[in-house]
């Protein structure tokens, strides 16, 4: 039986936050991991931590919205770590504003990273998955897909990733490839810290107030999402495809 030790995983936006925790977790599961991010020193630092802990990892600088950079990064991962058959589309940005103040750049930037980025990465990696007749794609959606004031661009992109996931599942299923989306609620990362800054609220107060609205009584941590990714990319999860799993400490959707 093929085990996780034979698998090569690519995680985008993995220099910090949910992506970094996911890279650490999949490495602990036995996978070789490619840590992709715009932030090259950050990506290399996460990869070095994994290697120091005894894992196999490579930090690669890439803008996921740039087709040539994406292809070069995937080629490099295949050459240095082996054919990637696990892809976590995690890179993300926010450019929050109310509709009447949202610029074309705010809109295009968010679509470029979340939607174009996931498309380009998945298109570049699918060849390796189809050749291996096995693959796992997990894309990060959000509870914002259900609608969120001030996030017209982001909620549109995150809803788009749900349709992306369902169509991937239909097209790639016959090649042994599953595609699923994770829709997190509030996770304590630099992204939510930036939201608190924008609202002029100290991050700790923002966390305390948010936790009161969450049934399990706390906000999420990056490791909560990494745990779910680990399950969805595991060997045994091959009959779960085209799903959106809300990980928000309570019911959503
Ligand atoms: P984060 O801490 O802001 O990390 C996102 C990472 O993505 C950063 O390292 C960032 O690099 C990188 N990135 C941005 N644009 C990129 C690009 N064009 N190419 C490659 N890398 C790029 O965010 P997070 O909270 O961990 O979120 C991870 C994912 O989960 C995102 O898709 C986010 O939308 C989603 N999510 C988060 C939450 C939450 O509450 N935190 C909830 C729901 C969904 P730079 O720093 O260099 O820009």
PDB file of C-alpha atoms and ligand atoms in Angstrom:
ATOM      1  CA  UNK A   1       0.000   0.000   0.000  1.00  0.00           C
ATOM      2  CA  UNK A   2       1.197   3.498  -0.795  1.00  0.00           C
ATOM      3  CA  UNK A   3       1.635   5.527   2.357  1.00  0.00           C
ATOM      4  CA  UNK A   4       2.011   9.219   3.053  1.00  0.00           C
ATOM      5  CA  UNK A   5       5.802   8.818   2.989  1.00  0.00           C
ATOM      6  CA  UNK A   6       5.621   8.408  -0.788  1.00  0.00           C
ATOM      7  CA  UNK A   7       3.562  11.550  -1.314  1.00  0.00           C
ATOM      8  CA  UNK A   8       4.740  15.014  -2.284  1.00  0.00           C
ATOM      9  CA  UNK A   9       2.484  17.874  -1.235  1.00  0.00           C
ATOM     10  CA  UNK A  10       2.422  21.491  -2.382  1.00  0.00           C
ATOM     11  CA  UNK A  11       0.916  24.051  -0.025  1.00  0.00           C
ATOM     12  CA  UNK A  12       0.538  27.613  -1.311  1.00  0.00           C
ATOM     13  CA  UNK A  13       0.689  30.641   0.974  1.00  0.00           C
ATOM     14  CA  UNK A  14       2.569  28.464   3.448  1.00  0.00           C
ATOM     15  CA  UNK A  15       5.060  30.980   4.869  1.00  0.00           C
ATOM     16  CA  UNK A  16       2.749  31.579   7.820  1.00  0.00           C
ATOM     17  CA  UNK A  17      -0.727  31.026   9.264  1.00  0.00           C
ATOM     18  CA  UNK A  18      -2.915  28.138   8.108  1.00  0.00           C
ATOM     19  CA  UNK A  19      -0.532  27.246   5.260  1.00  0.00           C
ATOM     20  CA  UNK A  20       2.517  26.962   7.532  1.00  0.00           C
ATOM     21  CA  UNK A  21       0.606  24.824  10.059  1.00  0.00           C
ATOM     22  CA  UNK A  22      -0.604  22.612   7.195  1.00  0.00           C
ATOM     23  CA  UNK A  23       2.923  22.203   5.817  1.00  0.00           C
ATOM     24  CA  UNK A  24       4.157  21.201   9.295  1.00  0.00           C
ATOM     25  CA  UNK A  25       1.279  18.756   9.736  1.00  0.00           C
ATOM     26  CA  UNK A  26       1.624  17.041   6.354  1.00  0.00           C
ATOM     27  CA  UNK A  27       5.377  16.740   6.950  1.00  0.00           C
ATOM     28  CA  UNK A  28       4.633  15.132  10.343  1.00  0.00           C
ATOM     29  CA  UNK A  29       2.266  12.770   8.491  1.00  0.00           C
ATOM     30  CA  UNK A  30       5.281  11.678   6.420  1.00  0.00           C
ATOM     31  CA  UNK A  31       4.878  13.686   3.224  1.00  0.00           C
ATOM     32  CA  UNK A  32       7.589  15.683   1.495  1.00  0.00           C
ATOM     33  CA  UNK A  33       6.254  19.239   1.396  1.00  0.00           C
ATOM     34  CA  UNK A  34       6.817  22.182  -0.915  1.00  0.00           C
ATOM     35  CA  UNK A  35       6.246  25.448   0.924  1.00  0.00           C
ATOM     36  CA  UNK A  36       5.180  28.001  -1.704  1.00  0.00           C
ATOM     37  CA  UNK A  37       4.674  31.680  -0.949  1.00  0.00           C
ATOM     38  CA  UNK A  38       5.234  35.193  -2.269  1.00  0.00           C
ATOM     39  CA  UNK A  39       7.408  35.640   0.825  1.00  0.00           C
ATOM     40  CA  UNK A  40      10.601  33.731  -0.078  1.00  0.00           C
ATOM     41  CA  UNK A  41      12.450  34.094   3.271  1.00  0.00           C
ATOM     42  CA  UNK A  42       9.267  33.043   5.090  1.00  0.00           C
ATOM     43  CA  UNK A  43       8.776  30.001   2.842  1.00  0.00           C
ATOM     44  CA  UNK A  44      12.410  28.956   3.269  1.00  0.00           C
ATOM     45  CA  UNK A  45      12.201  29.385   7.063  1.00  0.00           C
ATOM     46  CA  UNK A  46       9.172  27.058   7.299  1.00  0.00           C
ATOM     47  CA  UNK A  47      10.917  24.512   5.042  1.00  0.00           C
ATOM     48  CA  UNK A  48      14.063  24.694   7.195  1.00  0.00           C
ATOM     49  CA  UNK A  49      12.055  24.037  10.372  1.00  0.00           C
ATOM     50  CA  UNK A  50      10.582  20.929   8.735  1.00  0.00           C
ATOM     51  CA  UNK A  51      13.995  19.703   7.588  1.00  0.00           C
ATOM     52  CA  UNK A  52      15.468  20.343  11.061  1.00  0.00           C
ATOM     53  CA  UNK A  53      12.660  18.208  12.519  1.00  0.00           C
ATOM     54  CA  UNK A  54      13.689  15.364  10.194  1.00  0.00           C
ATOM     55  CA  UNK A  55      11.273  15.950   7.300  1.00  0.00           C
ATOM     56  CA  UNK A  56      11.719  16.672   3.580  1.00  0.00           C
ATOM     57  CA  UNK A  57      10.772  20.167   2.473  1.00  0.00           C
ATOM     58  CA  UNK A  58      11.528  22.860  -0.076  1.00  0.00           C
ATOM     59  CA  UNK A  59      10.718  26.575   0.182  1.00  0.00           C
ATOM     60  CA  UNK A  60       9.841  28.164  -3.176  1.00  0.00           C
ATOM     61  CA  UNK A  61       8.962  31.787  -3.987  1.00  0.00           C
ATOM     62  CA  UNK A  62       5.971  32.085  -6.312  1.00  0.00           C
ATOM     63  CA  UNK A  63       3.130  34.426  -7.108  1.00  0.00           C
ATOM     64  CA  UNK A  64       0.258  31.985  -7.670  1.00  0.00           C
ATOM     65  CA  UNK A  65      -1.433  34.399 -10.079  1.00  0.00           C
ATOM     66  CA  UNK A  66       1.557  34.317 -12.490  1.00  0.00           C
ATOM     67  CA  UNK A  67       1.307  31.367 -14.940  1.00  0.00           C
ATOM     68  CA  UNK A  68       5.037  31.180 -15.790  1.00  0.00           C
ATOM     69  CA  UNK A  69       6.060  31.380 -12.123  1.00  0.00           C
ATOM     70  CA  UNK A  70       3.524  28.692 -11.206  1.00  0.00           C
ATOM     71  CA  UNK A  71       4.755  26.303 -13.906  1.00  0.00           C
ATOM     72  CA  UNK A  72       8.390  26.909 -12.942  1.00  0.00           C
ATOM     73  CA  UNK A  73       7.619  26.285  -9.261  1.00  0.00           C
ATOM     74  CA  UNK A  74       5.732  23.042  -9.952  1.00  0.00           C
ATOM     75  CA  UNK A  75       8.527  21.842 -12.281  1.00  0.00           C
ATOM     76  CA  UNK A  76      11.091  22.578  -9.573  1.00  0.00           C
ATOM     77  CA  UNK A  77       9.103  20.693  -6.935  1.00  0.00           C
ATOM     78  CA  UNK A  78       8.754  17.694  -9.272  1.00  0.00           C
ATOM     79  CA  UNK A  79      12.507  17.731 -10.002  1.00  0.00           C
ATOM     80  CA  UNK A  80      13.685  18.198  -6.403  1.00  0.00           C
ATOM     81  CA  UNK A  81      11.069  16.433  -4.255  1.00  0.00           C
ATOM     82  CA  UNK A  82       9.222  14.202  -6.737  1.00  0.00           C
ATOM     83  CA  UNK A  83       5.900  14.395  -8.580  1.00  0.00           C
ATOM     84  CA  UNK A  84       3.398  16.386  -6.500  1.00  0.00           C
ATOM     85  CA  UNK A  85       0.088  14.573  -5.996  1.00  0.00           C
ATOM     86  CA  UNK A  86      -1.287  16.633  -3.109  1.00  0.00           C
ATOM     87  CA  UNK A  87      -2.156  20.309  -3.599  1.00  0.00           C
ATOM     88  CA  UNK A  88      -3.493  22.686  -0.975  1.00  0.00           C
ATOM     89  CA  UNK A  89      -4.712  25.948  -2.544  1.00  0.00           C
ATOM     90  CA  UNK A  90      -4.311  28.138   0.534  1.00  0.00           C
ATOM     91  CA  UNK A  91      -2.680  31.418  -0.626  1.00  0.00           C
ATOM     92  CA  UNK A  92      -4.983  34.296   0.142  1.00  0.00           C
ATOM     93  CA  UNK A  93      -5.333  38.045   0.522  1.00  0.00           C
ATOM     94  CA  UNK A  94      -8.068  40.400   1.623  1.00  0.00           C
ATOM     95  CA  UNK A  95      -8.820  43.835   0.229  1.00  0.00           C
ATOM     96  CA  UNK A  96     -11.952  44.592   2.264  1.00  0.00           C
ATOM     97  CA  UNK A  97     -14.206  47.542   1.550  1.00  0.00           C
ATOM     98  CA  UNK A  98     -17.866  48.367   1.074  1.00  0.00           C
ATOM     99  CA  UNK A  99     -19.015  48.154  -2.546  1.00  0.00           C
ATOM    100  CA  UNK A 100     -19.113  51.909  -3.142  1.00  0.00           C
ATOM    101  CA  UNK A 101     -15.487  52.253  -2.010  1.00  0.00           C
ATOM    102  CA  UNK A 102     -14.109  49.074  -3.597  1.00  0.00           C
ATOM    103  CA  UNK A 103     -11.654  49.711  -6.425  1.00  0.00           C
ATOM    104  CA  UNK A 104     -11.036  47.593  -9.516  1.00  0.00           C
ATOM    105  CA  UNK A 105      -7.604  46.801  -8.087  1.00  0.00           C
ATOM    106  CA  UNK A 106      -9.180  45.532  -4.824  1.00  0.00           C
ATOM    107  CA  UNK A 107     -11.469  43.298  -6.877  1.00  0.00           C
ATOM    108  CA  UNK A 108      -8.834  42.027  -9.333  1.00  0.00           C
ATOM    109  CA  UNK A 109      -6.211  41.370  -6.645  1.00  0.00           C
ATOM    110  CA  UNK A 110      -8.525  39.125  -4.636  1.00  0.00           C
ATOM    111  CA  UNK A 111      -9.804  37.270  -7.720  1.00  0.00           C
ATOM    112  CA  UNK A 112      -6.217  36.926  -8.973  1.00  0.00           C
ATOM    113  CA  UNK A 113      -4.869  35.201  -5.873  1.00  0.00           C
ATOM    114  CA  UNK A 114      -7.844  33.045  -4.827  1.00  0.00           C
ATOM    115  CA  UNK A 115      -9.441  32.078  -8.153  1.00  0.00           C
ATOM    116  CA  UNK A 116      -6.806  32.533 -10.868  1.00  0.00           C
ATOM    117  CA  UNK A 117      -4.176  31.244  -8.401  1.00  0.00           C
ATOM    118  CA  UNK A 118      -6.114  28.073  -7.579  1.00  0.00           C
ATOM    119  CA  UNK A 119      -6.839  27.532 -11.283  1.00  0.00           C
ATOM    120  CA  UNK A 120      -3.206  27.960 -12.366  1.00  0.00           C
ATOM    121  CA  UNK A 121      -1.813  25.813  -9.552  1.00  0.00           C
ATOM    122  CA  UNK A 122      -4.316  23.008 -10.076  1.00  0.00           C
ATOM    123  CA  UNK A 123      -3.826  23.045 -13.859  1.00  0.00           C
ATOM    124  CA  UNK A 124      -0.065  22.763 -13.410  1.00  0.00           C
ATOM    125  CA  UNK A 125      -0.237  19.960 -10.818  1.00  0.00           C
ATOM    126  CA  UNK A 126      -3.040  17.823 -12.288  1.00  0.00           C
ATOM    127  CA  UNK A 127      -0.720  16.244 -14.877  1.00  0.00           C
ATOM    128  CA  UNK A 128       1.271  14.621 -12.065  1.00  0.00           C
ATOM    129  CA  UNK A 129      -1.901  13.453 -10.326  1.00  0.00           C
ATOM    130  CA  UNK A 130      -3.394  11.985 -13.503  1.00  0.00           C
ATOM    131  CA  UNK A 131      -0.103  10.194 -14.308  1.00  0.00           C
ATOM    132  CA  UNK A 132      -0.039   8.747 -10.782  1.00  0.00           C
ATOM    133  CA  UNK A 133      -3.766   7.894 -10.986  1.00  0.00           C
ATOM    134  CA  UNK A 134      -4.017   9.384  -7.493  1.00  0.00           C
ATOM    135  CA  UNK A 135      -4.339  12.915  -6.195  1.00  0.00           C
ATOM    136  CA  UNK A 136      -5.821  15.198  -3.567  1.00  0.00           C
ATOM    137  CA  UNK A 137      -6.769  18.839  -4.060  1.00  0.00           C
ATOM    138  CA  UNK A 138      -7.936  20.876  -1.074  1.00  0.00           C
ATOM    139  CA  UNK A 139      -8.876  24.533  -1.557  1.00  0.00           C
ATOM    140  CA  UNK A 140      -9.446  27.053   1.201  1.00  0.00           C
ATOM    141  CA  UNK A 141     -12.892  28.602   0.989  1.00  0.00           C
ATOM    142  CA  UNK A 142     -14.375  30.545   3.928  1.00  0.00           C
ATOM    143  CA  UNK A 143     -17.589  31.105   5.858  1.00  0.00           C
ATOM    144  CA  UNK A 144     -17.456  34.476   4.067  1.00  0.00           C
ATOM    145  CA  UNK A 145     -18.737  32.570   0.990  1.00  0.00           C
ATOM    146  CA  UNK A 146     -22.139  32.781   2.690  1.00  0.00           C
ATOM    147  CA  UNK A 147     -21.941  36.591   2.563  1.00  0.00           C
ATOM    148  CA  UNK A 148     -19.996  39.049   4.708  1.00  0.00           C
ATOM    149  CA  UNK A 149     -20.325  42.821   4.881  1.00  0.00           C
ATOM    150  CA  UNK A 150     -17.250  44.589   3.494  1.00  0.00           C
ATOM    151  CA  UNK A 151     -15.978  41.503   1.674  1.00  0.00           C
ATOM    152  CA  UNK A 152     -17.771  41.543  -1.685  1.00  0.00           C
ATOM    153  CA  UNK A 153     -14.597  40.524  -3.526  1.00  0.00           C
ATOM    154  CA  UNK A 154     -13.439  37.937  -0.970  1.00  0.00           C
ATOM    155  CA  UNK A 155     -16.852  36.298  -0.450  1.00  0.00           C
ATOM    156  CA  UNK A 156     -17.316  36.068  -4.229  1.00  0.00           C
ATOM    157  CA  UNK A 157     -13.919  34.397  -4.623  1.00  0.00           C
ATOM    158  CA  UNK A 158     -14.522  32.005  -1.726  1.00  0.00           C
ATOM    159  CA  UNK A 159     -17.943  31.025  -3.125  1.00  0.00           C
ATOM    160  CA  UNK A 160     -16.254  30.574  -6.521  1.00  0.00           C
ATOM    161  CA  UNK A 161     -13.794  28.106  -5.015  1.00  0.00           C
ATOM    162  CA  UNK A 162     -16.726  25.929  -3.960  1.00  0.00           C
ATOM    163  CA  UNK A 163     -17.914  25.624  -7.588  1.00  0.00           C
ATOM    164  CA  UNK A 164     -14.295  25.116  -8.664  1.00  0.00           C
ATOM    165  CA  UNK A 165     -14.004  22.227  -6.193  1.00  0.00           C
ATOM    166  CA  UNK A 166     -17.220  20.505  -7.272  1.00  0.00           C
ATOM    167  CA  UNK A 167     -16.270  20.674 -10.974  1.00  0.00           C
ATOM    168  CA  UNK A 168     -12.735  19.415 -10.289  1.00  0.00           C
ATOM    169  CA  UNK A 169     -14.251  16.488  -8.398  1.00  0.00           C
ATOM    170  CA  UNK A 170     -16.421  15.614 -11.418  1.00  0.00           C
ATOM    171  CA  UNK A 171     -13.629  15.997 -14.010  1.00  0.00           C
ATOM    172  CA  UNK A 172     -10.786  14.331 -12.099  1.00  0.00           C
ATOM    173  CA  UNK A 173     -12.589  11.596 -10.175  1.00  0.00           C
ATOM    174  CA  UNK A 174     -11.937   8.939 -12.798  1.00  0.00           C
ATOM    175  CA  UNK A 175      -8.197   9.511 -12.369  1.00  0.00           C
ATOM    176  CA  UNK A 176      -8.305   8.746  -8.636  1.00  0.00           C
ATOM    177  CA  UNK A 177      -8.177  12.432  -7.754  1.00  0.00           C
ATOM    178  CA  UNK A 178     -10.450  13.931  -5.087  1.00  0.00           C
ATOM    179  CA  UNK A 179     -11.156  17.648  -4.651  1.00  0.00           C
ATOM    180  CA  UNK A 180     -12.603  19.194  -1.518  1.00  0.00           C
ATOM    181  CA  UNK A 181     -12.907  22.635   0.011  1.00  0.00           C
ATOM    182  CA  UNK A 182     -12.531  23.720   3.612  1.00  0.00           C
ATOM    183  CA  UNK A 183     -14.493  26.764   4.721  1.00  0.00           C
ATOM    184  CA  UNK A 184     -12.992  28.003   7.994  1.00  0.00           C
ATOM    185  CA  UNK A 185     -14.630  30.437  10.348  1.00  0.00           C
ATOM    186  CA  UNK A 186     -12.472  32.735  12.479  1.00  0.00           C
ATOM    187  CA  UNK A 187      -8.887  31.449  12.641  1.00  0.00           C
ATOM    188  CA  UNK A 188      -6.293  33.451  14.604  1.00  0.00           C
ATOM    189  CA  UNK A 189      -3.687  34.451  11.981  1.00  0.00           C
ATOM    190  CA  UNK A 190      -2.135  37.585  10.481  1.00  0.00           C
ATOM    191  CA  UNK A 191      -5.214  37.811   8.218  1.00  0.00           C
ATOM    192  CA  UNK A 192      -7.653  38.172  11.129  1.00  0.00           C
ATOM    193  CA  UNK A 193      -5.168  40.408  12.971  1.00  0.00           C
ATOM    194  CA  UNK A 194      -5.241  42.724   9.935  1.00  0.00           C
ATOM    195  CA  UNK A 195      -9.059  42.755  10.088  1.00  0.00           C
ATOM    196  CA  UNK A 196      -8.897  43.784  13.762  1.00  0.00           C
ATOM    197  CA  UNK A 197      -6.401  46.542  12.876  1.00  0.00           C
ATOM    198  CA  UNK A 198      -8.708  47.805  10.118  1.00  0.00           C
ATOM    199  CA  UNK A 199     -11.623  47.937  12.573  1.00  0.00           C
ATOM    200  CA  UNK A 200      -9.414  49.693  15.158  1.00  0.00           C
ATOM    201  CA  UNK A 201      -9.918  46.901  17.734  1.00  0.00           C
ATOM    202  CA  UNK A 202      -7.037  45.260  19.682  1.00  0.00           C
ATOM    203  CA  UNK A 203      -6.588  41.707  18.339  1.00  0.00           C
ATOM    204  CA  UNK A 204      -7.126  40.101  21.774  1.00  0.00           C
ATOM    205  CA  UNK A 205     -10.438  41.960  22.210  1.00  0.00           C
ATOM    206  CA  UNK A 206     -11.463  40.937  18.679  1.00  0.00           C
ATOM    207  CA  UNK A 207     -10.715  37.286  19.547  1.00  0.00           C
ATOM    208  CA  UNK A 208     -12.660  37.469  22.834  1.00  0.00           C
ATOM    209  CA  UNK A 209     -15.701  39.048  21.175  1.00  0.00           C
ATOM    210  CA  UNK A 210     -15.611  36.584  18.255  1.00  0.00           C
ATOM    211  CA  UNK A 211     -15.286  33.559  20.582  1.00  0.00           C
ATOM    212  CA  UNK A 212     -18.558  34.537  22.277  1.00  0.00           C
ATOM    213  CA  UNK A 213     -20.375  34.047  18.943  1.00  0.00           C
ATOM    214  CA  UNK A 214     -18.855  30.596  18.310  1.00  0.00           C
ATOM    215  CA  UNK A 215     -20.643  27.532  19.770  1.00  0.00           C
ATOM    216  CA  UNK A 216     -17.433  25.800  20.934  1.00  0.00           C
ATOM    217  CA  UNK A 217     -16.507  29.005  22.792  1.00  0.00           C
ATOM    218  CA  UNK A 218     -13.179  29.742  21.146  1.00  0.00           C
ATOM    219  CA  UNK A 219     -11.736  30.950  17.873  1.00  0.00           C
ATOM    220  CA  UNK A 220      -9.925  28.493  15.615  1.00  0.00           C
ATOM    221  CA  UNK A 221      -6.183  27.976  15.407  1.00  0.00           C
ATOM    222  CA  UNK A 222      -4.236  27.162  12.217  1.00  0.00           C
ATOM    223  CA  UNK A 223      -3.715  23.617  13.552  1.00  0.00           C
ATOM    224  CA  UNK A 224      -7.507  23.060  13.557  1.00  0.00           C
ATOM    225  CA  UNK A 225      -7.536  23.498   9.792  1.00  0.00           C
ATOM    226  CA  UNK A 226      -4.283  21.568   9.281  1.00  0.00           C
ATOM    227  CA  UNK A 227      -5.913  18.608  11.032  1.00  0.00           C
ATOM    228  CA  UNK A 228      -8.806  18.616   8.572  1.00  0.00           C
ATOM    229  CA  UNK A 229      -6.477  18.965   5.573  1.00  0.00           C
ATOM    230  CA  UNK A 230      -4.504  15.994   6.886  1.00  0.00           C
ATOM    231  CA  UNK A 231      -7.685  13.903   6.891  1.00  0.00           C
ATOM    232  CA  UNK A 232      -8.900  15.018   3.447  1.00  0.00           C
ATOM    233  CA  UNK A 233      -5.549  14.257   1.775  1.00  0.00           C
ATOM    234  CA  UNK A 234      -5.123  10.910   3.538  1.00  0.00           C
ATOM    235  CA  UNK A 235      -5.197   7.576   1.688  1.00  0.00           C
ATOM    236  CA  UNK A 236      -8.472   6.611   3.356  1.00  0.00           C
ATOM    237  CA  UNK A 237     -10.393   9.722   2.244  1.00  0.00           C
ATOM    238  CA  UNK A 238     -10.685   8.608  -1.390  1.00  0.00           C
ATOM    239  CA  UNK A 239     -14.502   8.381  -1.391  1.00  0.00           C
ATOM    240  CA  UNK A 240     -14.989  11.950  -0.152  1.00  0.00           C
ATOM    241  CA  UNK A 241     -14.970  14.373  -3.074  1.00  0.00           C
ATOM    242  CA  UNK A 242     -16.652  17.591  -4.159  1.00  0.00           C
ATOM    243  CA  UNK A 243     -17.454  18.484  -0.553  1.00  0.00           C
ATOM    244  CA  UNK A 244     -17.267  21.780   1.304  1.00  0.00           C
ATOM    245  CA  UNK A 245     -16.462  21.214   4.965  1.00  0.00           C
ATOM    246  CA  UNK A 246     -17.225  24.162   7.242  1.00  0.00           C
ATOM    247  CA  UNK A 247     -14.738  24.268  10.112  1.00  0.00           C
ATOM    248  CA  UNK A 248     -16.079  27.070  12.236  1.00  0.00           C
ATOM    249  CA  UNK A 249     -16.699  25.714  15.737  1.00  0.00           C
ATOM    250  CA  UNK A 250     -20.401  25.382  15.008  1.00  0.00           C
ATOM    251  CA  UNK A 251     -22.928  24.858  12.210  1.00  0.00           C
ATOM    252  CA  UNK A 252     -22.736  26.963   9.044  1.00  0.00           C
ATOM    253  CA  UNK A 253     -24.039  26.800   5.468  1.00  0.00           C
TER     254      UNK A 253
HETATM  255  P1  LIG B   1      -2.292  34.739   6.079  1.00  0.00           P
HETATM  256  O1  LIG B   1      -1.735  34.540   7.443  1.00  0.00           O
HETATM  257  O2  LIG B   1      -2.520  36.122   5.583  1.00  0.00           O
HETATM  258  O3  LIG B   1      -1.364  33.922   5.054  1.00  0.00           O
HETATM  259  C1  LIG B   1      -1.622  33.953   3.676  1.00  0.00           C
HETATM  260  C2  LIG B   1      -0.318  33.681   2.958  1.00  0.00           C
HETATM  261  O4  LIG B   1      -0.607  33.704   1.550  1.00  0.00           O
HETATM  262  C3  LIG B   1       0.742  34.758   3.218  1.00  0.00           C
HETATM  263  O5  LIG B   1       1.959  34.170   3.565  1.00  0.00           O
HETATM  264  C4  LIG B   1       0.818  35.485   1.886  1.00  0.00           C
HETATM  265  O6  LIG B   1       2.109  35.971   1.566  1.00  0.00           O
HETATM  266  C5  LIG B   1       0.463  34.381   0.910  1.00  0.00           C
HETATM  267  N1  LIG B   1       0.088  34.939  -0.378  1.00  0.00           N
HETATM  268  C6  LIG B   1      -0.694  36.013  -0.629  1.00  0.00           C
HETATM  269  N2  LIG B   1      -0.761  36.245  -1.952  1.00  0.00           N
HETATM  270  C7  LIG B   1      -0.020  35.297  -2.554  1.00  0.00           C
HETATM  271  C8  LIG B   1       0.297  35.010  -3.914  1.00  0.00           C
HETATM  272  N3  LIG B   1      -0.151  35.770  -4.924  1.00  0.00           N
HETATM  273  N4  LIG B   1       1.109  33.951  -4.182  1.00  0.00           N
HETATM  274  C9  LIG B   1       1.592  33.192  -3.165  1.00  0.00           C
HETATM  275  N5  LIG B   1       1.336  33.411  -1.864  1.00  0.00           N
HETATM  276  C10 LIG B   1       0.531  34.456  -1.566  1.00  0.00           C
HETATM  277  O7  LIG B   1      -3.697  34.000   5.915  1.00  0.00           O
HETATM  278  P2  LIG B   1      -4.404  32.768   6.692  1.00  0.00           P
HETATM  279  O8  LIG B   1      -5.314  33.342   7.689  1.00  0.00           O
HETATM  280  O9  LIG B   1      -3.384  31.767   7.060  1.00  0.00           O
HETATM  281  O10 LIG B   1      -5.335  32.224   5.507  1.00  0.00           O
HETATM  282  C11 LIG B   1      -4.984  31.129   4.680  1.00  0.00           C
HETATM  283  C12 LIG B   1      -6.168  30.819   3.768  1.00  0.00           C
HETATM  284  O11 LIG B   1      -7.325  30.539   4.567  1.00  0.00           O
HETATM  285  C13 LIG B   1      -6.554  31.982   2.859  1.00  0.00           C
HETATM  286  O12 LIG B   1      -6.997  31.487   1.623  1.00  0.00           O
HETATM  287  C14 LIG B   1      -7.708  32.609   3.608  1.00  0.00           C
HETATM  288  O13 LIG B   1      -8.533  33.335   2.746  1.00  0.00           O
HETATM  289  C15 LIG B   1      -8.374  31.388   4.199  1.00  0.00           C
HETATM  290  N6  LIG B   1      -9.209  31.669   5.360  1.00  0.00           N
HETATM  291  C16 LIG B   1      -8.704  32.246   6.488  1.00  0.00           C
HETATM  292  C17 LIG B   1      -9.536  32.479   7.578  1.00  0.00           C
HETATM  293  C18 LIG B   1      -9.052  33.107   8.854  1.00  0.00           C
HETATM  294  O14 LIG B   1      -9.895  33.397   9.736  1.00  0.00           O
HETATM  295  N7  LIG B   1      -7.762  33.346   9.036  1.00  0.00           N
HETATM  296  C19 LIG B   1     -10.889  32.140   7.508  1.00  0.00           C
HETATM  297  C20 LIG B   1     -11.378  31.564   6.333  1.00  0.00           C
HETATM  298  C21 LIG B   1     -10.526  31.319   5.268  1.00  0.00           C
HETATM  299  P3  LIG B   1       2.502  37.524   1.810  1.00  0.00           P
HETATM  300  O15 LIG B   1       2.523  37.703   3.276  1.00  0.00           O
HETATM  301  O16 LIG B   1       3.830  37.680   1.181  1.00  0.00           O
HETATM  302  O17 LIG B   1       1.401  38.326   1.159  1.00  0.00           O
END
